[in-house]
Coordinates of C-alpha atoms in Angstrom, one line a residue:
M17 CA 51.9 5.0 -25.0
S18 CA 53.2 1.7 -23.7
W19 CA 54.1 0.7 -20.2
G20 CA 57.0 -1.4 -21.7
T21 CA 58.8 1.6 -23.1
E22 CA 57.6 4.3 -20.7
L23 CA 57.8 2.4 -17.4
W24 CA 60.6 -0.1 -18.2
D25 CA 62.3 0.6 -14.9
Q26 CA 59.1 0.7 -12.7
F27 CA 58.6 -3.0 -12.2
D28 CA 57.9 -2.7 -8.4
N29 CA 55.5 0.3 -8.8
L30 CA 53.5 -1.6 -11.5
E31 CA 53.2 -4.5 -9.2
K32 CA 51.8 -2.3 -6.5
H33 CA 49.5 -0.6 -8.9
T34 CA 48.0 -3.7 -10.3
Q35 CA 47.4 -5.0 -6.7
W36 CA 45.6 -1.8 -5.9
G37 CA 43.4 -2.3 -9.0
I38 CA 42.4 -5.7 -7.7
D39 CA 41.7 -4.3 -4.3
I40 CA 39.4 -1.7 -5.9
L41 CA 37.6 -4.4 -7.8
E42 CA 37.1 -6.4 -4.6
K43 CA 35.8 -3.3 -2.8
Y44 CA 33.2 -2.8 -5.6
I45 CA 32.2 -6.4 -5.3
K46 CA 31.7 -5.9 -1.5
F47 CA 29.7 -2.8 -2.2
V48 CA 27.3 -4.6 -4.6
K49 CA 27.0 -7.5 -2.2
E50 CA 26.0 -5.2 0.7
R51 CA 23.5 -3.5 -1.7
T52 CA 21.9 -6.8 -2.5
E53 CA 21.6 -7.5 1.3
I54 CA 20.0 -4.2 1.8
E55 CA 17.5 -4.9 -1.1
L56 CA 16.7 -8.3 0.4
N57 CA 16.2 -6.8 3.9
Y58 CA 14.1 -4.0 2.5
A59 CA 12.0 -6.4 0.5
K60 CA 11.6 -8.6 3.6
Q61 CA 10.5 -5.7 5.7
L62 CA 8.1 -4.5 3.1
R63 CA 6.5 -8.0 2.9
N64 CA 6.3 -8.2 6.7
L65 CA 4.7 -4.8 6.7
S66 CA 2.2 -5.8 4.1
K67 CA 1.5 -9.1 5.9
K68 CA 1.1 -7.3 9.2
Y69 CA -1.7 -5.1 8.0
Q70 CA -3.4 -7.8 5.8
P71 CA -6.9 -8.6 7.2
K72 CA -7.1 -11.8 9.2
K73 CA -9.3 -14.5 7.7
N74 CA -12.7 -15.2 9.2
S75 CA -12.4 -12.0 11.3
K76 CA -14.3 -8.8 11.6
E77 CA -11.5 -7.0 9.8
E78 CA -12.2 -9.1 6.7
E79 CA -15.8 -7.8 6.6
E80 CA -14.5 -4.2 6.9
Y81 CA -12.7 -4.5 3.6
R82 CA -16.0 -4.3 1.7
Y83 CA -15.6 -0.5 1.8
T84 CA -13.8 1.2 -1.1
A85 CA -11.4 3.0 1.2
C86 CA -10.4 -0.3 2.8
K87 CA -10.2 -2.0 -0.6
A88 CA -7.8 0.8 -1.7
F89 CA -5.7 0.2 1.4
L90 CA -5.7 -3.6 0.7
S91 CA -4.7 -2.9 -3.0
T92 CA -1.9 -0.7 -1.6
L93 CA -0.7 -3.6 0.6
N94 CA -0.8 -6.0 -2.4
E95 CA 1.0 -3.6 -4.6
M96 CA 3.6 -3.0 -1.9
N97 CA 4.1 -6.8 -1.8
D98 CA 4.7 -6.7 -5.6
Y99 CA 7.0 -3.7 -5.0
A100 CA 9.0 -5.8 -2.5
G101 CA 9.2 -8.5 -5.1
Q102 CA 10.9 -6.2 -7.6
H103 CA 13.6 -5.3 -5.0
E104 CA 14.1 -9.0 -4.6
V105 CA 14.6 -9.2 -8.3
I106 CA 17.2 -6.4 -8.1
S107 CA 19.0 -8.3 -5.4
E108 CA 19.0 -11.6 -7.3
N109 CA 20.1 -10.0 -10.6
M110 CA 22.9 -8.1 -9.0
T111 CA 24.1 -11.2 -7.2
S112 CA 24.1 -13.3 -10.3
Q113 CA 25.2 -10.7 -12.9
I114 CA 27.7 -8.6 -10.9
T115 CA 28.8 -10.2 -7.6
V116 CA 29.3 -13.7 -8.9
E117 CA 30.8 -12.7 -12.2
L118 CA 33.2 -10.2 -10.7
A119 CA 34.3 -12.6 -8.0
R120 CA 35.1 -15.2 -10.8
Y121 CA 36.9 -12.5 -12.8
V122 CA 38.9 -11.4 -9.8
Q123 CA 40.2 -14.9 -9.4
E124 CA 41.2 -15.1 -13.1
L125 CA 42.8 -11.6 -12.8
K126 CA 44.9 -12.6 -9.9
Q127 CA 46.1 -15.7 -11.7
E128 CA 47.0 -13.7 -14.8
R129 CA 48.7 -11.0 -12.8
K130 CA 50.7 -13.6 -10.9
S131 CA 51.8 -15.2 -14.2
H132 CA 52.9 -11.9 -15.8
F133 CA 55.0 -10.8 -12.8
H134 CA 56.4 -14.3 -12.5
D135 CA 57.7 -14.0 -16.1
G136 CA 59.1 -10.5 -15.2
R137 CA 60.9 -11.9 -12.2
K138 CA 62.3 -14.8 -14.2
A139 CA 63.7 -12.3 -16.8
Q140 CA 65.2 -10.3 -13.9
Q141 CA 66.8 -13.4 -12.5
Q142 CA 68.3 -14.2 -15.9
I143 CA 69.8 -10.8 -16.4
E144 CA 71.1 -10.8 -12.8
T145 CA 72.8 -14.2 -13.4
C146 CA 74.5 -12.9 -16.6
W147 CA 75.6 -9.9 -14.6
K148 CA 77.1 -12.0 -11.9
Q149 CA 79.0 -14.2 -14.5
L150 CA 80.3 -11.0 -16.1
E151 CA 81.5 -9.6 -12.8
S152 CA 83.2 -12.9 -11.9
S153 CA 85.0 -13.2 -15.2
K154 CA 86.1 -9.6 -15.0
R155 CA 87.5 -10.1 -11.5
R156 CA 89.3 -13.2 -12.6
F157 CA 90.8 -11.4 -15.7
E158 CA 91.9 -8.6 -13.5
R159 CA 93.6 -11.0 -11.0
D160 CA 95.3 -12.9 -13.8
C161 CA 96.6 -9.8 -15.3
R162 CA 98.2 -8.7 -12.0
E163 CA 99.7 -12.1 -11.5
A164 CA 101.1 -12.0 -15.0
D165 CA 102.7 -8.6 -14.4
R166 CA 104.2 -9.7 -11.1
A167 CA 105.6 -12.9 -12.8
Q168 CA 107.1 -10.8 -15.6
Q169 CA 108.8 -8.5 -13.2
Y170 CA 110.2 -11.4 -11.2
F171 CA 111.6 -13.0 -14.4
E172 CA 113.3 -9.7 -15.4
K173 CA 114.7 -9.3 -12.0
M174 CA 116.1 -12.9 -12.0
D175 CA 117.5 -12.5 -15.5
A176 CA 119.4 -9.3 -14.5
D177 CA 120.9 -10.9 -11.4
I178 CA 124.3 -12.5 -12.2
N179 CA 124.3 -14.5 -9.1
V180 CA 121.2 -16.5 -10.1
T181 CA 121.6 -19.7 -11.8
K182 CA 120.3 -20.4 -15.3
A183 CA 117.9 -22.9 -13.8
D184 CA 116.2 -20.3 -11.6
V185 CA 116.1 -17.9 -14.5
E186 CA 114.5 -20.5 -16.7
K187 CA 112.0 -21.3 -14.0
A188 CA 111.1 -17.7 -13.6
R189 CA 110.6 -17.3 -17.4
Q190 CA 108.3 -20.3 -17.6
Q191 CA 106.3 -19.0 -14.6
A192 CA 105.9 -15.6 -16.3
Q193 CA 104.8 -17.3 -19.6
T194 CA 102.2 -19.4 -17.7
R195 CA 100.8 -16.3 -16.0
H196 CA 100.5 -14.5 -19.3
Q197 CA 98.7 -17.4 -20.8
M198 CA 96.2 -17.4 -17.9
A199 CA 95.6 -13.7 -18.3
D200 CA 94.9 -14.2 -22.0
D201 CA 92.4 -16.9 -21.2
S202 CA 90.7 -14.8 -18.5
K203 CA 90.5 -11.9 -21.1
A204 CA 88.8 -14.2 -23.5
D205 CA 86.3 -15.4 -20.9
Y206 CA 85.6 -11.8 -19.8
S207 CA 85.0 -10.7 -23.4
S208 CA 82.6 -13.6 -24.0
Y209 CA 80.6 -13.0 -20.8
L210 CA 80.5 -9.3 -21.6
Q211 CA 79.0 -9.9 -25.0
K212 CA 76.5 -12.4 -23.5
F213 CA 75.5 -9.9 -20.8
N214 CA 75.0 -7.1 -23.3
H215 CA 72.9 -9.3 -25.4
E216 CA 70.8 -10.5 -22.5
Q217 CA 70.4 -6.9 -21.2
H218 CA 69.3 -5.7 -24.6
E219 CA 66.7 -8.5 -24.8
Y220 CA 65.6 -7.8 -21.3
Y221 CA 64.9 -4.1 -21.7
H222 CA 63.8 -4.1 -25.3
T223 CA 62.0 -7.4 -25.6
H224 CA 61.1 -9.3 -22.4
I225 CA 60.1 -6.4 -20.1
P226 CA 58.2 -4.5 -22.8
N227 CA 56.2 -7.6 -23.6
I228 CA 55.5 -8.4 -20.0
F229 CA 54.5 -4.8 -19.1
Q230 CA 52.3 -4.6 -22.2
K231 CA 50.4 -7.7 -21.1
I232 CA 50.1 -6.2 -17.6
Q233 CA 48.8 -3.0 -19.2
E234 CA 46.2 -4.9 -21.2
M235 CA 45.2 -6.8 -18.1
E236 CA 44.7 -3.6 -16.2
E237 CA 42.8 -2.0 -19.0
R238 CA 40.5 -5.0 -19.1
R239 CA 39.9 -4.7 -15.4
I240 CA 39.0 -1.0 -15.8
V241 CA 36.6 -1.9 -18.6
R242 CA 35.0 -4.6 -16.6
I243 CA 34.4 -2.2 -13.7
G244 CA 32.8 0.2 -16.1
E245 CA 30.5 -2.6 -17.5
S246 CA 29.6 -3.7 -14.0
V247 CA 28.7 -0.1 -13.0
K248 CA 26.5 0.1 -16.2
T249 CA 24.9 -3.2 -15.4
Y250 CA 24.3 -2.0 -11.8
A251 CA 22.3 0.9 -13.2
E252 CA 20.5 -1.2 -15.9
L253 CA 19.3 -3.7 -13.3
D254 CA 17.7 -0.9 -11.4
R255 CA 16.2 0.5 -14.6
Q256 CA 14.7 -2.8 -15.6
V257 CA 12.3 -2.9 -12.7
I258 CA 11.3 0.7 -12.9
P259 CA 8.4 0.0 -15.3
I260 CA 7.1 -2.7 -13.0
I261 CA 7.5 -0.5 -10.0
G262 CA 5.7 2.2 -11.9
K263 CA 2.9 -0.2 -12.5
C264 CA 2.7 -0.9 -8.8
L265 CA 2.5 2.8 -8.1
D266 CA -0.1 3.2 -10.8
G267 CA -2.1 0.5 -9.2
I268 CA -1.9 2.3 -5.9
V269 CA -3.1 5.5 -7.6
K270 CA -5.9 3.6 -9.4
A271 CA -7.0 2.1 -6.1
A272 CA -7.0 5.6 -4.5
E273 CA -9.1 6.9 -7.4
S274 CA -11.6 4.0 -7.0
I275 CA -12.5 5.2 -3.5
D276 CA -16.2 6.1 -3.5
P277 CA -17.6 7.8 -0.4
K278 CA -21.2 7.4 -1.6
N279 CA -20.7 3.6 -2.0
D280 CA -19.1 3.4 1.4
S281 CA -22.0 5.3 2.9
Q282 CA -24.5 2.9 1.2
L283 CA -22.5 -0.1 2.6
V284 CA -22.9 1.4 6.1
V285 CA -26.6 1.6 5.6
E286 CA -26.7 -2.1 4.4
A287 CA -24.6 -3.2 7.3
Y288 CA -26.5 -1.6 10.1
K289 CA -30.0 -1.0 8.7
S290 CA -32.5 -2.6 11.0
G291 CA -35.6 -2.3 8.8
F292 CA -37.7 -0.7 11.5
E293 CA -39.4 2.6 11.1
P294 CA -38.8 5.6 13.5
P295 CA -41.4 6.2 16.1
G296 CA -44.2 8.7 15.6
D297 CA -44.9 11.9 17.4
I298 CA -45.7 11.9 21.1
E299 CA -49.2 13.2 21.8
F300 CA -49.9 15.9 24.2
E301 CA -50.8 14.7 27.7
D302 CA -53.7 16.7 29.2
Y303 CA -53.4 16.5 33.0
T304 CA -56.4 18.7 33.4
Q305 CA -58.9 16.1 32.0
P306 CA -59.5 14.4 35.4
M307 CA -60.3 17.7 36.9
K308 CA -62.9 18.4 34.2
R309 CA -64.3 14.9 34.5
T310 CA -65.2 15.5 38.2
V311 CA -67.6 18.3 37.3
S312 CA -68.9 16.9 34.0
D313 CA -72.2 15.2 33.4
N314 CA -70.4 12.0 32.5
S315 CA -69.2 11.4 36.0
L316 CA -68.3 8.1 37.6
S317 CA -71.6 8.0 39.4
N318 CA -73.5 8.3 36.1
S319 CA -71.4 5.7 34.5
R320 CA -71.9 3.4 37.5
G321 CA -75.7 4.0 37.2
D322 CA -75.6 2.8 33.6
G323 CA -73.9 -0.4 34.7
K324 CA -71.7 -0.5 31.5
P325 CA -68.1 0.4 31.5
E326 CA -67.1 2.7 28.7
L327 CA -63.7 2.5 27.1
K328 CA -62.2 5.6 25.6
F329 CA -58.9 5.9 23.6
G330 CA -57.2 9.1 22.8
G331 CA -55.5 10.0 19.5
K332 CA -55.9 7.7 16.5
S333 CA -56.9 4.7 18.6
K334 CA -60.7 4.9 18.3
G335 CA -61.5 1.1 18.5
K336 CA -63.0 -0.3 21.7
L337 CA -61.0 -2.7 23.7
W338 CA -61.8 -4.8 26.7
P339 CA -59.8 -3.9 29.7
F340 CA -56.3 -5.4 29.7
I341 CA -56.7 -7.0 26.3
K342 CA -53.8 -5.9 24.1
K343 CA -54.5 -3.8 21.1
N344 CA -53.2 -5.2 17.8
K345 CA -50.0 -6.3 19.5
P346 CA -49.2 -9.8 20.9
P347 CA -48.5 -10.0 24.6
P348 CA -45.2 -11.4 25.7
P349 CA -45.0 -15.1 25.8
P350 CA -46.7 -16.5 27.7
P351 CA -49.5 -14.0 28.0
A352 CA -49.3 -12.4 31.4
S353 CA -52.7 -11.6 32.9
A354 CA -53.0 -8.4 34.8
S355 CA -52.3 -8.8 38.4
P356 CA -55.0 -7.9 40.9
S357 CA -53.0 -4.9 42.0
A358 CA -53.0 -3.6 38.4
V359 CA -56.8 -3.5 38.1
P360 CA -58.1 -0.1 39.0
N361 CA -60.8 -0.1 41.7
G362 CA -61.7 3.5 41.1
P363 CA -60.4 6.8 39.7
Q364 CA -56.8 7.6 40.6
S365 CA -54.8 10.7 40.6
P366 CA -53.2 11.9 37.3
K367 CA -49.7 11.1 38.5
Q368 CA -50.7 7.5 38.9
Q369 CA -52.3 7.4 35.5
K370 CA -49.6 8.9 33.4
E371 CA -45.9 8.6 33.4
P372 CA -43.8 11.7 33.1
L373 CA -43.2 13.0 29.6
S374 CA -39.4 12.8 29.9
H375 CA -39.7 9.1 30.8
R376 CA -41.7 8.5 27.7
F377 CA -39.2 10.3 25.6
N378 CA -36.3 8.3 27.0
E379 CA -38.2 5.1 26.1
F380 CA -38.6 6.3 22.5
M381 CA -34.9 7.3 22.2
T382 CA -33.5 4.0 23.5
S383 CA -33.0 1.2 21.0
K384 CA -32.4 -1.7 23.3
P385 CA -35.3 -3.8 24.6
K386 CA -36.1 -3.0 28.2
I387 CA -36.4 -5.8 30.7
H388 CA -39.1 -4.7 33.2
C389 CA -39.5 -7.8 35.2
F390 CA -37.8 -11.1 36.2
R391 CA -39.6 -13.0 33.4
S392 CA -38.2 -10.7 30.7
L393 CA -34.8 -10.8 32.4
K394 CA -34.8 -14.6 32.3
R395 CA -35.7 -14.6 28.6
G396 CA -32.9 -12.1 27.8
L397 CA -30.4 -14.3 29.7
S398 CA -31.5 -17.4 27.8
L399 CA -30.5 -15.6 24.5
K400 CA -27.2 -14.6 25.8
L401 CA -26.3 -18.0 27.2
G402 CA -27.8 -20.0 24.3
A403 CA -26.9 -20.4 20.7
T404 CA -27.9 -18.1 17.8
P405 CA -31.3 -19.2 16.3
E406 CA -31.0 -21.1 13.1
D407 CA -33.3 -18.7 11.3
F408 CA -31.5 -15.6 12.7
S409 CA -34.7 -14.4 14.3
N410 CA -32.7 -12.6 16.9
L411 CA -31.6 -10.0 14.3
P412 CA -33.6 -7.1 12.9
P413 CA -35.4 -7.8 9.6
E414 CA -32.9 -6.2 7.2
Q415 CA -29.9 -7.9 8.9
R416 CA -31.8 -11.2 9.1
R417 CA -32.5 -11.0 5.4
K418 CA -28.8 -10.5 4.7
K419 CA -27.7 -13.4 6.9
L420 CA -30.3 -15.7 5.3
Q421 CA -29.2 -14.7 1.8
Q422 CA -25.6 -15.3 2.8
K423 CA -26.5 -18.7 4.1
V424 CA -28.5 -19.6 1.0
D425 CA -25.5 -18.7 -1.2
E426 CA -23.2 -20.8 0.9
L427 CA -25.5 -23.8 0.7
N428 CA -25.8 -23.4 -3.1
K429 CA -22.0 -23.4 -3.4
E430 CA -21.8 -26.6 -1.3
I431 CA -24.5 -28.2 -3.4
Q432 CA -22.6 -27.3 -6.6
K433 CA -19.5 -28.7 -5.1
E434 CA -21.2 -32.0 -4.2
M435 CA -22.8 -32.1 -7.7
D436 CA -19.4 -31.7 -9.3
Q437 CA -18.1 -34.5 -7.1
R438 CA -21.1 -36.7 -8.1
D439 CA -20.4 -36.0 -11.8
A440 CA -16.8 -36.9 -11.4
I441 CA -17.7 -40.2 -9.6
T442 CA -20.2 -40.9 -12.3
K443 CA -17.6 -40.4 -15.1
M444 CA -15.2 -42.6 -13.2
K445 CA -17.8 -45.3 -12.9
D446 CA -18.5 -45.1 -16.7
V447 CA -14.7 -45.5 -17.3
Y448 CA -14.7 -48.6 -15.0
L449 CA -17.7 -50.0 -16.8
K450 CA -15.9 -49.7 -20.2
N451 CA -12.5 -50.8 -18.8
P452 CA -13.1 -53.3 -15.9
Q453 CA -9.3 -53.8 -15.5
M454 CA -9.1 -50.2 -14.2
G455 CA -11.4 -50.8 -11.3
D456 CA -14.6 -52.2 -9.9
P457 CA -17.7 -50.0 -10.8
A458 CA -19.6 -51.4 -7.8
S459 CA -17.0 -49.9 -5.4
L460 CA -18.2 -46.4 -6.3
D461 CA -21.9 -47.1 -5.6
H462 CA -21.5 -46.4 -1.9
K463 CA -19.6 -43.2 -2.5
L464 CA -22.1 -42.1 -5.1
A465 CA -25.1 -42.8 -2.8
E466 CA -23.4 -40.9 0.0
V467 CA -22.8 -37.8 -2.2
S468 CA -26.4 -38.0 -3.5
Q469 CA -27.6 -38.1 0.1
N470 CA -25.5 -35.1 1.0
I471 CA -26.9 -33.2 -2.0
E472 CA -30.5 -34.0 -0.9
K473 CA -29.7 -32.9 2.7
L474 CA -28.2 -29.6 1.4
R475 CA -31.1 -29.0 -0.9
L476 CA -33.6 -29.5 2.0
E477 CA -31.5 -27.2 4.1
A478 CA -31.4 -24.6 1.3
Q479 CA -35.1 -24.8 0.8
K480 CA -35.7 -24.2 4.5
F481 CA -33.5 -21.1 4.4
E482 CA -35.0 -19.9 1.1
A483 CA -38.5 -20.2 2.7
W484 CA -37.3 -18.1 5.6
L485 CA -35.7 -15.6 3.2
A486 CA -38.9 -15.4 1.1
E487 CA -40.9 -14.9 4.2
V488 CA -38.6 -12.0 5.3
E489 CA -38.5 -10.4 1.9
G490 CA -42.2 -10.7 1.5
R491 CA -42.8 -9.0 4.9
L492 CA -40.2 -6.2 4.7
P493 CA -42.4 -3.8 2.5
A494 CA -45.2 -4.0 5.1
R495 CA -43.0 -2.7 7.9
S496 CA -44.1 0.9 7.4
E497 CA -47.7 0.2 8.3
Q498 CA -46.7 -1.7 11.3
S499 CA -44.4 1.1 12.4
R500 CA -47.2 3.6 12.0
R501 CA -49.3 1.4 14.3
Q502 CA -46.4 1.5 16.8
S503 CA -46.2 5.3 16.4
G504 CA -49.8 5.7 17.4
L505 CA -49.6 3.7 20.6
Y506 CA -48.9 6.9 22.6
D507 CA -51.8 8.8 21.0
T508 CA -54.2 7.6 23.7
Q509 CA -54.9 9.0 27.1
S510 CA -56.1 6.3 29.4
A511 CA -56.1 4.9 32.9
P512 CA -53.1 3.3 34.6
A513 CA -51.4 0.6 32.4
V514 CA -51.3 -3.0 33.3
N515 CA -48.1 -4.6 34.6
N516 CA -45.1 -3.6 32.6
C517 CA -43.9 -7.2 32.4
A518 CA -46.9 -8.0 30.2
Q519 CA -46.0 -5.2 27.8
D520 CA -42.5 -6.2 26.9
R521 CA -42.3 -7.2 23.2
E522 CA -39.7 -9.8 22.7
S523 CA -39.6 -13.3 21.2
P524 CA -40.0 -16.3 23.5
D525 CA -36.3 -17.0 23.4
G526 CA -35.4 -13.5 24.4
S527 CA -34.2 -12.5 20.9
Y528 CA -34.0 -9.0 19.6
T529 CA -37.4 -7.8 18.3
E530 CA -39.0 -4.4 17.9
E531 CA -39.6 -2.9 21.4
Q532 CA -43.2 -2.7 22.4
S533 CA -44.1 0.8 23.1
Q534 CA -46.3 1.6 26.1
E535 CA -49.6 -0.2 25.7
S536 CA -52.7 1.8 24.9
E537 CA -54.1 2.7 28.2
V538 CA -57.7 2.1 28.9
K539 CA -59.9 4.4 31.0
V540 CA -62.0 2.3 33.2
L541 CA -64.9 4.5 34.3
A542 CA -66.5 1.9 36.6
T543 CA -65.2 0.1 39.6
D544 CA -67.9 -2.6 39.9
F545 CA -66.3 -4.9 37.3
D546 CA -63.1 -5.9 39.0
D547 CA -64.1 -9.6 39.2
E548 CA -65.1 -9.7 35.5
F549 CA -61.5 -9.0 34.3
D550 CA -59.5 -11.2 36.6
D551 CA -58.9 -13.5 33.7
E552 CA -58.2 -12.3 30.1
E553 CA -60.8 -13.1 27.5
P554 CA -59.2 -15.6 25.0
L555 CA -58.3 -14.0 21.6
P556 CA -60.4 -15.1 18.6
A557 CA -58.8 -17.3 16.0
I558 CA -58.0 -15.5 12.8
G559 CA -57.0 -18.6 10.8
T560 CA -55.3 -21.9 10.9
C561 CA -51.8 -23.2 10.3
K562 CA -50.0 -26.4 9.5
A563 CA -46.7 -27.3 11.1
L564 CA -44.0 -27.8 8.5
Y565 CA -41.4 -29.0 11.0
T566 CA -41.4 -30.3 14.5
F567 CA -40.6 -27.6 17.1
E568 CA -39.7 -28.2 20.7
G569 CA -40.9 -25.3 22.7
Q570 CA -38.5 -25.3 25.5
N571 CA -38.4 -21.6 26.3
E572 CA -41.1 -19.8 28.3
G573 CA -44.0 -18.6 26.2
T574 CA -43.4 -21.1 23.3
I575 CA -45.5 -24.2 22.4
S576 CA -44.3 -27.5 21.0
V577 CA -45.7 -28.6 17.7
V578 CA -45.4 -31.8 15.6
E579 CA -44.8 -31.8 11.9
G580 CA -48.2 -32.0 10.0
E581 CA -50.2 -30.8 13.0
T582 CA -53.0 -28.3 12.4
L583 CA -53.6 -25.5 14.9
Y584 CA -55.4 -22.2 15.2
V585 CA -53.7 -18.9 14.6
I586 CA -54.7 -16.2 17.1
E587 CA -52.0 -13.6 16.2
E588 CA -49.9 -13.4 13.1
D589 CA -46.3 -12.5 12.8
K590 CA -45.6 -8.8 13.4
G591 CA -42.1 -8.8 12.0
D592 CA -40.2 -10.5 14.8
G593 CA -40.4 -14.1 13.3
W594 CA -42.9 -15.5 15.8
T595 CA -46.6 -16.5 15.3
R596 CA -49.0 -17.0 18.2
I597 CA -51.1 -20.2 17.9
R598 CA -53.5 -22.2 20.0
R599 CA -54.1 -25.9 20.3
N600 CA -57.0 -25.7 22.7
E601 CA -58.4 -23.3 25.2
D602 CA -55.7 -24.0 27.8
E603 CA -52.7 -24.5 25.5
E604 CA -51.4 -21.7 23.4
G605 CA -48.0 -20.0 22.7
Y606 CA -45.5 -18.9 20.1
V607 CA -43.8 -20.8 17.4
P608 CA -41.3 -19.6 14.7
T609 CA -43.2 -18.4 11.7
S610 CA -40.9 -20.3 9.3
Y611 CA -42.0 -23.6 11.0
V612 CA -45.7 -23.3 10.1
E613 CA -47.7 -22.5 7.0
V614 CA -50.4 -20.0 7.9
Y615 CA -53.9 -19.9 6.3
L616 CA -55.6 -16.6 7.4
D617 CA -59.4 -16.4 7.4
K618 CA -60.3 -13.3 5.3
N619 CA -63.5 -12.9 7.3
A620 CA -61.6 -13.0 10.5
K621 CA -59.2 -10.2 9.7
G622 CA -61.3 -7.8 11.6
A623 CA -60.3 -9.8 14.6
K624 CA -56.9 -8.2 14.5
T625 CA -58.4 -5.3 16.5
Y626 CA -59.4 -7.8 19.2
I627 CA -62.9 -6.3 19.7

């Protein structure tokens, strides 16, 4: 099957068909180009989507990605980013291997097609020229033949006429001979052109056109093969990225399988655990006791006759306390003495002695420190308006430990970085010493001294935070006993409490500490001792302490100390990061526990009950 033999007379149709083939190829190129644009846009949208949901640096969202579910989501975002990258690879490969190559091939194809059809048209023009020459010679031969016949007839007519002279007859004869000679020459030219045309026509239909059409056929078949190869390449480029896309999807599945709800639950505990113990049971409040006391033998008159006030505590609190001296809990800084209005002058009604049970329960259920007076309000505002304490004493013990550990790790990383820099400078200095032409070793001494100074500062800072961390870690196991003491604060039944302002349990700078429960209430059975308790009896010293750092006590209830100063400890740290100390009888207050080194007197530990 050959176009040259089968389609020898379809030159124009073949020209249209080959042009249609090029149009199809250009349409396919346009399709692939639009596909690459779609892949690029899709990859761009996927990357933007992944970037949109990526956690912002140094934000709360970044901390949330500690949980396995969030980690799985983050892995999905990263895998989708890689997934988008594969679509970009598809676009790039299709552009380079299909679009560009086919565009170049189309240009070559157009040039080849133009050349073939130019040769065909040239052959057509050649045969048309031969045909025109043949037609011209034929018409001339026909005209000469008619002229020769007309001249012959005229000669015969002149020769038969007796009235015509011999000269006229001879002229007519010569004219007839000339016309016959011209007819013979035209006949010879016509015959020559006819042979030439037949030869050219044979060459045109059996040699030139078949060869040209065969080349056009081969060109068209190559175009078809090229389209097939491009379609195959189109599929292969997609197939090449399928394994990598599969790995991306496998990564997403693996991330989903790594989700551990138990681990996430443990992280929630670590994130929000305060380190405090829950409060104990609320003791039953017997409102009938004052009624029984009025008819009992131990009446107020009998107690007044003895002349000694007797202090009774309900529940587990069996130790004796002086009126308005706090039981085993430090008062708020500075110690607030009971106001005269708070000192009972005699027995009062039960409603004045006890708060409602619902109010007590609400105090237990709330977790925020209460501000009962203007002094506490002022200390709370000072925390909100001021900066976070350096030792994180405003946080609960467990959270404080985590923050301190994080700070220690950061400082260790900075120390390591500075040490690496110091080693690099030292090596450079050694190189300069061995090769003075490379530089002056003395020029590095200042930088080396500066780095060493930075290392020393960072080490001191790290030691300070490590001391705070060791203090917190050493105190955390003892929190249960402290909480049990807190739980027993409501076990007593006593007389009206002292001013609530003096019972707030918060650090001197208003930081978050465990909330002081309602103070153990004291039953004062006599009214003759009002003047004796106008001033609180000073707490006994339970040890000494040495100031490790200078502390400026600027907040209310704190006391300033100088590094190396020795003072008396009158109340140790109860888990809030503050220790109560005394310089003399008139000067006492709170200092951060991490700023002092405490030496407790073993024989004075009984003073914790403040007998």
